[in-house]
PDB file of C-alpha atoms in Angstrom:
ATOM      1  CA  MET A   1    -144.270  15.805  45.348  1.00  0.00           C
ATOM      2  CA  TYR A   2    -147.659  17.814  46.656  1.00  0.00           C
ATOM      3  CA  TYR A   3    -147.127  18.865  49.369  1.00  0.00           C
ATOM      4  CA  ILE A   4    -145.717  21.866  48.827  1.00  0.00           C
ATOM      5  CA  TYR A   5    -148.426  22.952  46.546  1.00  0.00           C
ATOM      6  CA  PHE A   6    -150.845  21.644  49.422  1.00  0.00           C
ATOM      7  CA  SER A   7    -149.263  23.894  51.740  1.00  0.00           C
ATOM      8  CA  PHE A   8    -149.400  26.930  49.594  1.00  0.00           C
ATOM      9  CA  ILE A   9    -153.079  26.427  49.197  1.00  0.00           C
ATOM     10  CA  PHE A  10    -153.805  26.287  52.690  1.00  0.00           C
ATOM     11  CA  ILE A  11    -151.823  28.822  53.816  1.00  0.00           C
ATOM     12  CA  LEU A  12    -153.195  30.913  50.662  1.00  0.00           C
ATOM     13  CA  SER A  13    -156.859  29.813  51.501  1.00  0.00           C
ATOM     14  CA  GLY A  14    -156.134  30.728  55.487  1.00  0.00           C
ATOM     15  CA  LEU A  15    -154.970  34.363  54.654  1.00  0.00           C
ATOM     16  CA  MET A  16    -158.100  35.274  52.419  1.00  0.00           C
ATOM     17  CA  PHE A  17    -160.574  33.465  54.770  1.00  0.00           C
ATOM     18  CA  LEU A  18    -158.508  36.201  58.260  1.00  0.00           C
ATOM     19  CA  GLU A  19    -159.095  39.011  55.679  1.00  0.00           C
ATOM     20  CA  CYS A  20    -163.252  37.946  54.685  1.00  0.00           C
ATOM     21  CA  LYS A  21    -163.702  37.944  58.172  1.00  0.00           C
ATOM     22  CA  ARG A  22    -162.093  41.076  58.952  1.00  0.00           C
ATOM     23  CA  GLN A  23    -164.052  42.839  56.239  1.00  0.00           C
ATOM     24  CA  SER A  24    -167.243  41.017  56.783  1.00  0.00           C
ATOM     25  CA  LEU A  25    -166.780  39.821  53.322  1.00  0.00           C
ATOM     26  CA  PRO A  26    -167.863  36.208  51.638  1.00  0.00           C
ATOM     27  CA  LYS A  27    -166.000  33.496  53.299  1.00  0.00           C
ATOM     28  CA  TRP A  28    -166.967  31.490  51.070  1.00  0.00           C
ATOM     29  CA  TRP A  29    -164.404  33.320  48.692  1.00  0.00           C
ATOM     30  CA  ALA A  30    -161.646  31.551  50.967  1.00  0.00           C
ATOM     31  CA  ALA A  31    -163.272  27.669  49.551  1.00  0.00           C
ATOM     32  CA  ILE A  32    -162.518  29.246  46.046  1.00  0.00           C
ATOM     33  CA  VAL A  33    -159.265  30.368  46.517  1.00  0.00           C
ATOM     34  CA  PHE A  34    -158.639  26.467  47.984  1.00  0.00           C
ATOM     35  CA  ALA A  35    -160.265  24.907  44.983  1.00  0.00           C
ATOM     36  CA  ALA A  36    -158.399  27.176  42.717  1.00  0.00           C
ATOM     37  CA  PRO A  37    -155.415  29.223  44.099  1.00  0.00           C
ATOM     38  CA  VAL A  38    -155.342  31.284  40.492  1.00  0.00           C
ATOM     39  CA  THR A  39    -158.804  32.925  41.567  1.00  0.00           C
ATOM     40  CA  THR A  40    -156.554  34.620  44.241  1.00  0.00           C
ATOM     41  CA  PRO A  41    -155.748  38.046  42.983  1.00  0.00           C
ATOM     42  CA  TYR A  42    -159.279  38.508  41.816  1.00  0.00           C
ATOM     43  CA  PHE A  43    -160.486  38.132  45.177  1.00  0.00           C
ATOM     44  CA  ILE A  44    -157.423  40.318  46.238  1.00  0.00           C
ATOM     45  CA  PHE A  45    -158.327  43.181  44.275  1.00  0.00           C
ATOM     46  CA  LYS A  46    -162.646  42.878  45.108  1.00  0.00           C
ATOM     47  CA  SER A  47    -161.797  42.817  48.542  1.00  0.00           C
ATOM     48  CA  GLY A  48    -161.425  46.690  48.565  1.00  0.00           C
ATOM     49  CA  LYS A  49    -158.038  48.550  49.677  1.00  0.00           C
ATOM     50  CA  GLY A  50    -156.840  47.639  53.184  1.00  0.00           C
ATOM     51  CA  ASN A  51    -153.979  45.241  53.121  1.00  0.00           C
ATOM     52  CA  ARG A  52    -154.804  44.170  49.173  1.00  0.00           C
ATOM     53  CA  LEU A  53    -151.061  44.841  48.291  1.00  0.00           C
ATOM     54  CA  ILE A  54    -149.564  43.359  51.087  1.00  0.00           C
ATOM     55  CA  LEU A  55    -151.981  39.849  50.352  1.00  0.00           C
ATOM     56  CA  PHE A  56    -151.264  40.470  46.120  1.00  0.00           C
ATOM     57  CA  LEU A  57    -147.587  40.422  47.090  1.00  0.00           C
ATOM     58  CA  ILE A  58    -147.863  36.866  49.826  1.00  0.00           C
ATOM     59  CA  PHE A  59    -149.237  35.373  46.776  1.00  0.00           C
ATOM     60  CA  ILE A  60    -146.869  36.157  44.353  1.00  0.00           C
ATOM     61  CA  VAL A  61    -144.451  35.037  46.324  1.00  0.00           C
ATOM     62  CA  CYS A  62    -145.729  31.414  47.544  1.00  0.00           C
ATOM     63  CA  PHE A  63    -146.923  30.726  43.979  1.00  0.00           C
ATOM     64  CA  SER A  64    -143.119  31.818  42.363  1.00  0.00           C
ATOM     65  CA  ILE A  65    -141.791  29.579  46.069  1.00  0.00           C
ATOM     66  CA  VAL A  66    -144.017  26.793  45.094  1.00  0.00           C
ATOM     67  CA  THR A  67    -143.827  26.605  41.231  1.00  0.00           C
ATOM     68  CA  VAL A  68    -139.655  26.220  41.538  1.00  0.00           C
ATOM     69  CA  GLY A  69    -139.805  23.697  44.358  1.00  0.00           C
ATOM     70  CA  GLU A  70    -142.237  21.502  42.096  1.00  0.00           C
ATOM     71  CA  ILE A  71    -140.241  22.035  39.129  1.00  0.00           C
ATOM     72  CA  PHE A  72    -137.156  20.912  40.781  1.00  0.00           C
ATOM     73  CA  ILE A  73    -138.867  17.779  42.962  1.00  0.00           C
ATOM     74  CA  TYR A  74    -140.583  16.712  39.535  1.00  0.00           C
ATOM     75  CA  SER A  75    -137.371  17.191  37.537  1.00  0.00           C
ATOM     76  CA  ARG A  76    -135.632  14.936  40.564  1.00  0.00           C
ATOM     77  CA  MET A  77    -138.287  12.071  40.340  1.00  0.00           C
ATOM     78  CA  LYS A  78    -137.896  12.236  36.834  1.00  0.00           C
ATOM     79  CA  ALA A  79    -134.308  11.569  37.156  1.00  0.00           C
ATOM     80  CA  THR A  80    -134.407   8.784  39.415  1.00  0.00           C
ATOM     81  CA  TYR A  81    -136.941   6.979  37.609  1.00  0.00           C
ATOM     82  CA  LYS A  82    -136.358   7.621  34.198  1.00  0.00           C
ATOM     83  CA  TYR A  83    -135.176   3.858  33.801  1.00  0.00           C
ATOM     84  CA  ASP A  84    -138.134   2.166  35.105  1.00  0.00           C
ATOM     85  CA  SER A  85    -140.017   1.516  32.007  1.00  0.00           C
ATOM     86  CA  LEU A  86    -136.954  -0.037  30.135  1.00  0.00           C
ATOM     87  CA  PRO A  87    -136.430  -3.719  30.693  1.00  0.00           C
ATOM     88  CA  PRO A  88    -134.722  -5.064  33.836  1.00  0.00           C
ATOM     89  CA  VAL A  89    -131.636  -6.332  31.672  1.00  0.00           C
ATOM     90  CA  THR A  90    -131.403  -2.653  29.863  1.00  0.00           C
ATOM     91  CA  ARG A  91    -131.695  -1.284  33.293  1.00  0.00           C
ATOM     92  CA  GLN A  92    -128.808  -3.090  34.686  1.00  0.00           C
ATOM     93  CA  LEU A  93    -126.466  -2.380  31.393  1.00  0.00           C
ATOM     94  CA  ILE A  94    -127.192   1.262  32.293  1.00  0.00           C
ATOM     95  CA  ARG A  95    -125.860   1.318  35.708  1.00  0.00           C
ATOM     96  CA  TYR A  96    -122.737  -0.601  34.784  1.00  0.00           C
ATOM     97  CA  SER A  97    -121.892   1.577  32.082  1.00  0.00           C
ATOM     98  CA  GLU A  98    -122.054   4.496  34.456  1.00  0.00           C
ATOM     99  CA  ILE A  99    -120.203   2.449  36.827  1.00  0.00           C
ATOM    100  CA  LEU A 100    -118.193   1.647  34.438  1.00  0.00           C
ATOM    101  CA  GLN A 101    -117.413   4.977  32.694  1.00  0.00           C
ATOM    102  CA  GLN A 102    -116.898   6.960  36.220  1.00  0.00           C
ATOM    103  CA  THR A 103    -114.495   4.372  37.431  1.00  0.00           C
ATOM    104  CA  THR A 104    -112.401   4.826  34.407  1.00  0.00           C
ATOM    105  CA  GLN A 105    -112.451   8.219  34.381  1.00  0.00           C
ATOM    106  CA  ASN A 106    -111.308   8.259  38.091  1.00  0.00           C
ATOM    107  CA  LEU A 107    -108.578   6.217  36.589  1.00  0.00           C
ATOM    108  CA  ASP A 108    -107.543   8.612  34.298  1.00  0.00           C
ATOM    109  CA  ASN A 109    -107.787  11.420  36.479  1.00  0.00           C
ATOM    110  CA  ALA A 110    -105.287   9.836  38.815  1.00  0.00           C
ATOM    111  CA  LEU A 111    -102.687   8.749  36.344  1.00  0.00           C
ATOM    112  CA  ILE A 112    -102.352  12.208  35.380  1.00  0.00           C
ATOM    113  CA  GLU A 113    -102.229  13.332  38.925  1.00  0.00           C
ATOM    114  CA  LEU A 114     -99.475  10.611  39.672  1.00  0.00           C
ATOM    115  CA  GLU A 115     -97.178  12.698  36.725  1.00  0.00           C
ATOM    116  CA  GLN A 116     -97.855  15.589  38.137  1.00  0.00           C
ATOM    117  CA  GLN A 117     -96.570  14.656  41.717  1.00  0.00           C
ATOM    118  CA  SER A 118     -93.850  12.135  39.927  1.00  0.00           C
ATOM    119  CA  LYS A 119     -91.775  15.496  39.812  1.00  0.00           C
ATOM    120  CA  VAL A 120     -90.434  14.649  43.076  1.00  0.00           C
ATOM    121  CA  GLN A 121     -87.079  16.232  43.072  1.00  0.00           C
ATOM    122  CA  SER A 122     -85.072  16.150  46.260  1.00  0.00           C
ATOM    123  CA  ASN A 123     -88.075  16.388  48.733  1.00  0.00           C
ATOM    124  CA  LEU A 124     -89.122  14.023  51.629  1.00  0.00           C
ATOM    125  CA  ASP A 125     -92.230  15.406  51.898  1.00  0.00           C
ATOM    126  CA  LYS A 126     -93.071  15.035  48.245  1.00  0.00           C
ATOM    127  CA  LEU A 127     -91.796  11.355  47.950  1.00  0.00           C
ATOM    128  CA  GLU A 128     -94.315  10.316  51.334  1.00  0.00           C
ATOM    129  CA  GLN A 129     -97.006  11.813  49.295  1.00  0.00           C
ATOM    130  CA  THR A 130     -96.098  10.179  46.251  1.00  0.00           C
ATOM    131  CA  ILE A 131     -95.922   6.641  48.059  1.00  0.00           C
ATOM    132  CA  VAL A 132     -99.373   7.800  49.676  1.00  0.00           C
ATOM    133  CA  PHE A 133    -101.031   8.852  46.440  1.00  0.00           C
ATOM    134  CA  ILE A 134     -99.766   5.416  44.600  1.00  0.00           C
ATOM    135  CA  GLY A 135    -101.584   3.503  47.310  1.00  0.00           C
ATOM    136  CA  GLN A 136    -104.613   5.611  46.702  1.00  0.00           C
ATOM    137  CA  LEU A 137    -104.063   4.970  42.609  1.00  0.00           C
ATOM    138  CA  ARG A 138    -104.015   1.300  42.752  1.00  0.00           C
ATOM    139  CA  GLN A 139    -107.513   1.226  45.080  1.00  0.00           C
ATOM    140  CA  ILE A 140    -108.953   3.187  41.912  1.00  0.00           C
ATOM    141  CA  MET A 141    -107.540   0.799  39.520  1.00  0.00           C
ATOM    142  CA  LEU A 142    -108.571  -2.510  41.324  1.00  0.00           C
ATOM    143  CA  ASP A 143    -112.045  -0.396  41.267  1.00  0.00           C
ATOM    144  CA  ASN A 144    -111.872   0.105  37.436  1.00  0.00           C
ATOM    145  CA  GLN A 145    -110.887  -3.268  36.952  1.00  0.00           C
ATOM    146  CA  ALA A 146    -113.834  -5.013  39.115  1.00  0.00           C
ATOM    147  CA  ALA A 147    -115.924  -2.693  36.850  1.00  0.00           C
ATOM    148  CA  ILE A 148    -114.306  -4.084  33.749  1.00  0.00           C
ATOM    149  CA  LYS A 149    -115.050  -7.687  35.162  1.00  0.00           C
ATOM    150  CA  GLN A 150    -118.477  -6.658  35.917  1.00  0.00           C
ATOM    151  CA  MET A 151    -119.604  -5.334  32.575  1.00  0.00           C
ATOM    152  CA  VAL A 152    -117.560  -8.087  30.476  1.00  0.00           C
ATOM    153  CA  GLU A 153    -119.157 -10.936  32.251  1.00  0.00           C
ATOM    154  CA  PHE A 154    -122.953  -9.208  32.480  1.00  0.00           C
ATOM    155  CA  VAL A 155    -122.353  -8.577  28.657  1.00  0.00           C
ATOM    156  CA  GLY A 156    -121.154 -12.431  27.789  1.00  0.00           C
ATOM    157  CA  SER A 157    -124.726 -13.446  29.813  1.00  0.00           C
ATOM    158  CA  TYR A 158    -126.949 -11.448  27.821  1.00  0.00           C
ATOM    159  CA  ARG A 159    -125.639 -11.496  24.221  1.00  0.00           C
ATOM    160  CA  ASP A 160    -128.548 -12.860  22.829  1.00  0.00           C
ATOM    161  CA  PHE A 161    -130.821 -10.493  24.629  1.00  0.00           C
ATOM    162  CA  PHE A 162    -127.948  -7.453  22.916  1.00  0.00           C
ATOM    163  CA  THR A 163    -128.239  -9.067  19.756  1.00  0.00           C
ATOM    164  CA  GLN A 164    -131.991  -8.930  19.553  1.00  0.00           C
ATOM    165  CA  LYS A 165    -132.437  -5.482  20.568  1.00  0.00           C
ATOM    166  CA  ASP A 166    -129.819  -4.133  17.964  1.00  0.00           C
ATOM    167  CA  LEU A 167    -127.133  -3.288  20.951  1.00  0.00           C
ATOM    168  CA  GLN A 168    -124.596  -5.832  19.449  1.00  0.00           C
ATOM    169  CA  TRP A 169    -122.120  -2.654  20.227  1.00  0.00           C
ATOM    170  CA  VAL A 170    -122.416  -3.348  23.919  1.00  0.00           C
ATOM    171  CA  TYR A 171    -121.269  -6.953  23.255  1.00  0.00           C
ATOM    172  CA  GLU A 172    -117.510  -5.505  21.686  1.00  0.00           C
ATOM    173  CA  ILE A 173    -117.164  -3.142  24.761  1.00  0.00           C
ATOM    174  CA  LYS A 174    -116.137  -7.047  26.211  1.00  0.00           C
ATOM    175  CA  ARG A 175    -114.500  -7.454  22.956  1.00  0.00           C
ATOM    176  CA  PHE A 176    -112.441  -4.475  23.930  1.00  0.00           C
ATOM    177  CA  TYR A 177    -110.981  -5.370  27.226  1.00  0.00           C
ATOM    178  CA  ASN A 178    -110.595  -9.253  26.382  1.00  0.00           C
ATOM    179  CA  ASN A 179    -108.248  -7.955  24.032  1.00  0.00           C
ATOM    180  CA  ARG A 180    -104.207  -9.106  24.865  1.00  0.00           C
ATOM    181  CA  ILE A 181    -103.254  -5.727  24.027  1.00  0.00           C
ATOM    182  CA  VAL A 182    -105.578  -4.148  26.632  1.00  0.00           C
ATOM    183  CA  ILE A 183    -104.837  -6.668  29.139  1.00  0.00           C
ATOM    184  CA  ALA A 184    -100.881  -6.607  28.218  1.00  0.00           C
ATOM    185  CA  HIS A 185    -101.299  -2.603  28.637  1.00  0.00           C
ATOM    186  CA  LEU A 186    -103.194  -3.090  32.235  1.00  0.00           C
ATOM    187  CA  GLU A 187    -100.606  -5.478  33.517  1.00  0.00           C
ATOM    188  CA  SER A 188     -97.735  -3.188  32.220  1.00  0.00           C
ATOM    189  CA  LEU A 189     -99.332  -0.127  34.223  1.00  0.00           C
ATOM    190  CA  GLU A 190     -99.354  -2.736  37.225  1.00  0.00           C
ATOM    191  CA  ASN A 191     -95.455  -3.352  36.723  1.00  0.00           C
ATOM    192  CA  TYR A 192     -94.718   0.261  36.469  1.00  0.00           C
ATOM    193  CA  LEU A 193     -96.481   1.267  39.604  1.00  0.00           C
ATOM    194  CA  ASP A 194     -94.456  -1.667  41.277  1.00  0.00           C
ATOM    195  CA  ASN A 195     -91.383  -0.098  40.310  1.00  0.00           C
ATOM    196  CA  PHE A 196     -91.988   2.960  40.508  1.00  0.00           C
ATOM    197  CA  GLU A 197     -93.366   3.290  44.436  1.00  0.00           C
ATOM    198  CA  THR A 198     -90.139   0.363  44.927  1.00  0.00           C
ATOM    199  CA  LEU A 199     -87.979   3.170  43.422  1.00  0.00           C
ATOM    200  CA  LEU A 200     -89.613   6.006  45.610  1.00  0.00           C
ATOM    201  CA  ARG A 201     -89.419   3.942  48.979  1.00  0.00           C
ATOM    202  CA  PHE A 202     -85.692   3.419  48.675  1.00  0.00           C
ATOM    203  CA  CYS A 203     -85.388   6.826  48.442  1.00  0.00           C
ATOM    204  CA  TYR A 204     -87.447   7.902  51.206  1.00  0.00           C
ATOM    205  CA  ARG A 205     -85.368   5.500  53.556  1.00  0.00           C
ATOM    206  CA  ASN A 206     -82.025   6.216  52.109  1.00  0.00           C
ATOM    207  CA  PHE A 207     -82.535  10.029  52.003  1.00  0.00           C
ATOM    208  CA  ASP A 208     -79.596  11.404  53.047  1.00  0.00           C
ATOM    209  CA  ALA A 209     -77.458   8.774  51.644  1.00  0.00           C
ATOM    210  CA  ILE A 210     -78.389   9.502  48.332  1.00  0.00           C
ATOM    211  CA  THR A 211     -78.669  13.321  48.560  1.00  0.00           C
ATOM    212  CA  LYS A 212     -75.088  13.937  50.091  1.00  0.00           C
ATOM    213  CA  ALA A 213     -73.409  10.933  48.476  1.00  0.00           C
ATOM    214  CA  GLU A 214     -72.191   9.162  51.383  1.00  0.00           C
ATOM    215  CA  SER A 215     -72.496   6.105  50.500  1.00  0.00           C
ATOM    216  CA  THR A 216     -71.552   4.406  46.548  1.00  0.00           C
ATOM    217  CA  ILE A 217     -73.224   1.061  48.037  1.00  0.00           C
ATOM    218  CA  HIS A 218     -77.182   3.661  48.276  1.00  0.00           C
ATOM    219  CA  LEU A 219     -75.535   4.941  45.207  1.00  0.00           C
ATOM    220  CA  LYS A 220     -75.468   2.104  43.026  1.00  0.00           C
ATOM    221  CA  ASN A 221     -78.659   0.748  44.410  1.00  0.00           C
ATOM    222  CA  TYR A 222     -80.301   3.845  43.310  1.00  0.00           C
ATOM    223  CA  ASP A 223     -79.244   3.552  40.121  1.00  0.00           C
ATOM    224  CA  GLU A 224     -80.459  -0.107  39.539  1.00  0.00           C
ATOM    225  CA  TYR A 225     -83.976   0.645  41.071  1.00  0.00           C
ATOM    226  CA  TYR A 226     -83.883   3.699  38.740  1.00  0.00           C
ATOM    227  CA  LEU A 227     -82.917   1.890  35.762  1.00  0.00           C
ATOM    228  CA  ARG A 228     -85.714  -0.911  36.709  1.00  0.00           C
ATOM    229  CA  TYR A 229     -88.243   1.907  36.944  1.00  0.00           C
ATOM    230  CA  ARG A 230     -87.166   3.369  33.448  1.00  0.00           C
ATOM    231  CA  ARG A 231     -87.164  -0.172  32.049  1.00  0.00           C
ATOM    232  CA  ALA A 232     -90.904  -0.376  33.146  1.00  0.00           C
ATOM    233  CA  VAL A 233     -92.057   2.997  32.142  1.00  0.00           C
ATOM    234  CA  ASP A 234     -90.298   2.361  28.622  1.00  0.00           C
ATOM    235  CA  SER A 235     -92.205  -1.279  28.502  1.00  0.00           C
ATOM    236  CA  HIS A 236     -95.578   0.719  29.422  1.00  0.00           C
ATOM    237  CA  ASN A 237     -95.238   2.903  26.547  1.00  0.00           C
ATOM    238  CA  ARG A 238     -94.555   0.773  24.336  1.00  0.00           C
ATOM    239  CA  PHE A 239     -97.670  -1.071  25.622  1.00  0.00           C
ATOM    240  CA  ASN A 240     -99.672   2.019  25.589  1.00  0.00           C
ATOM    241  CA  VAL A 241     -98.688   3.003  22.261  1.00  0.00           C
ATOM    242  CA  LYS A 242    -100.094  -0.446  20.806  1.00  0.00           C
ATOM    243  CA  ARG A 243    -103.304   0.269  22.921  1.00  0.00           C
ATOM    244  CA  ILE A 244    -103.806   3.051  21.633  1.00  0.00           C
ATOM    245  CA  GLU A 245    -103.405   1.861  18.032  1.00  0.00           C
ATOM    246  CA  PHE A 246    -105.619  -0.696  18.296  1.00  0.00           C
ATOM    247  CA  GLN A 247    -108.175   1.355  20.078  1.00  0.00           C
ATOM    248  CA  ASN A 248    -107.724   4.461  17.425  1.00  0.00           C
ATOM    249  CA  ASP A 249    -108.733   1.587  15.347  1.00  0.00           C
ATOM    250  CA  PHE A 250    -111.622  -0.578  17.113  1.00  0.00           C
ATOM    251  CA  ILE A 251    -113.277   3.071  17.860  1.00  0.00           C
ATOM    252  CA  LYS A 252    -113.533   3.989  13.950  1.00  0.00           C
ATOM    253  CA  ARG A 253    -115.540   0.477  13.822  1.00  0.00           C
ATOM    254  CA  HIS A 254    -117.687   0.736  17.069  1.00  0.00           C
ATOM    255  CA  PRO A 255    -117.997   4.670  17.891  1.00  0.00           C
ATOM    256  CA  GLU A 256    -120.616   3.605  20.165  1.00  0.00           C
ATOM    257  CA  THR A 257    -117.857   2.013  22.809  1.00  0.00           C
ATOM    258  CA  LYS A 258    -115.680   5.373  22.782  1.00  0.00           C
ATOM    259  CA  ALA A 259    -117.305   6.436  26.554  1.00  0.00           C
ATOM    260  CA  TYR A 260    -116.489   3.197  28.066  1.00  0.00           C
ATOM    261  CA  LEU A 261    -112.553   2.981  26.876  1.00  0.00           C
ATOM    262  CA  PRO A 262    -109.952   4.375  28.761  1.00  0.00           C
ATOM    263  CA  THR A 263    -108.285   8.191  27.259  1.00  0.00           C
ATOM    264  CA  GLU A 264    -105.430   8.221  25.092  1.00  0.00           C
ATOM    265  CA  ARG A 265    -102.361   9.231  26.833  1.00  0.00           C
ATOM    266  CA  GLN A 266     -99.099   8.709  27.089  1.00  0.00           C
ATOM    267  CA  THR A 267     -96.713   8.112  30.427  1.00  0.00           C
ATOM    268  CA  LYS A 268     -93.938   9.904  30.988  1.00  0.00           C
ATOM    269  CA  ALA A 269     -90.479   8.937  32.931  1.00  0.00           C
ATOM    270  CA  PHE A 270     -89.062  11.750  35.277  1.00  0.00           C
ATOM    271  CA  ARG A 271     -85.409  11.764  37.056  1.00  0.00           C
ATOM    272  CA  LEU A 272     -85.825  12.008  40.702  1.00  0.00           C
ATOM    273  CA  TRP A 273     -82.738  13.357  41.018  1.00  0.00           C
ATOM    274  CA  GLU A 274     -80.696  15.738  38.780  1.00  0.00           C
TER     275      GLU A 274
END
């Protein structure tokens, strides 16, 4: 942290030494400046005219750079080591909590993006982009589920510790994600993605046959795939409504858990071809 400071005083005292030597002034002034850099303006103005203004400006610029640099480095170090004084279990809890928050936010953002991309209409490129994005979304879901599992198992292992520390609300996070309504909601989301991807892949492979209505078989299959997709969306929405109702009540009873729960949003269905 101090390497910027020492570089500054070495340069400053060196400049003062050269100035003292050039003007035949006491060289011990440089030693005083090295020990107490704030005395530099006094010696600069005491040294007479010459280059005093240049030296003073150098001092001000260097001092400002060092001050800003020290503040920045200190704030970074403080942020890095801010949890060092906490017990290991608490530090681990904070780490798992941050991972859960981030992966939950990533999943929420990805689902919003999916709804935007699912307005594909009759466009091969859009179909392909949405298929690729669903693959990315699955990985985001896996990351979120891994974070949930990690948090749930950790909280379950240290329940007595959290109770002693008056952190019972942490255990409520486990209860939320273990609730059958929440589990059913996640399963319905996976089913929705499966059926949506199946529909998109069928449309992508048989794009011309569907858009040009060249084959009644393809149109019939499209209707079947689309019907399954709509059923999956409707089913997911029903589970989502139940999850939102449960979550609203849960947050009222345990407001501290809100940051670790999914957002309250509804998945919409979009017809690919009108």
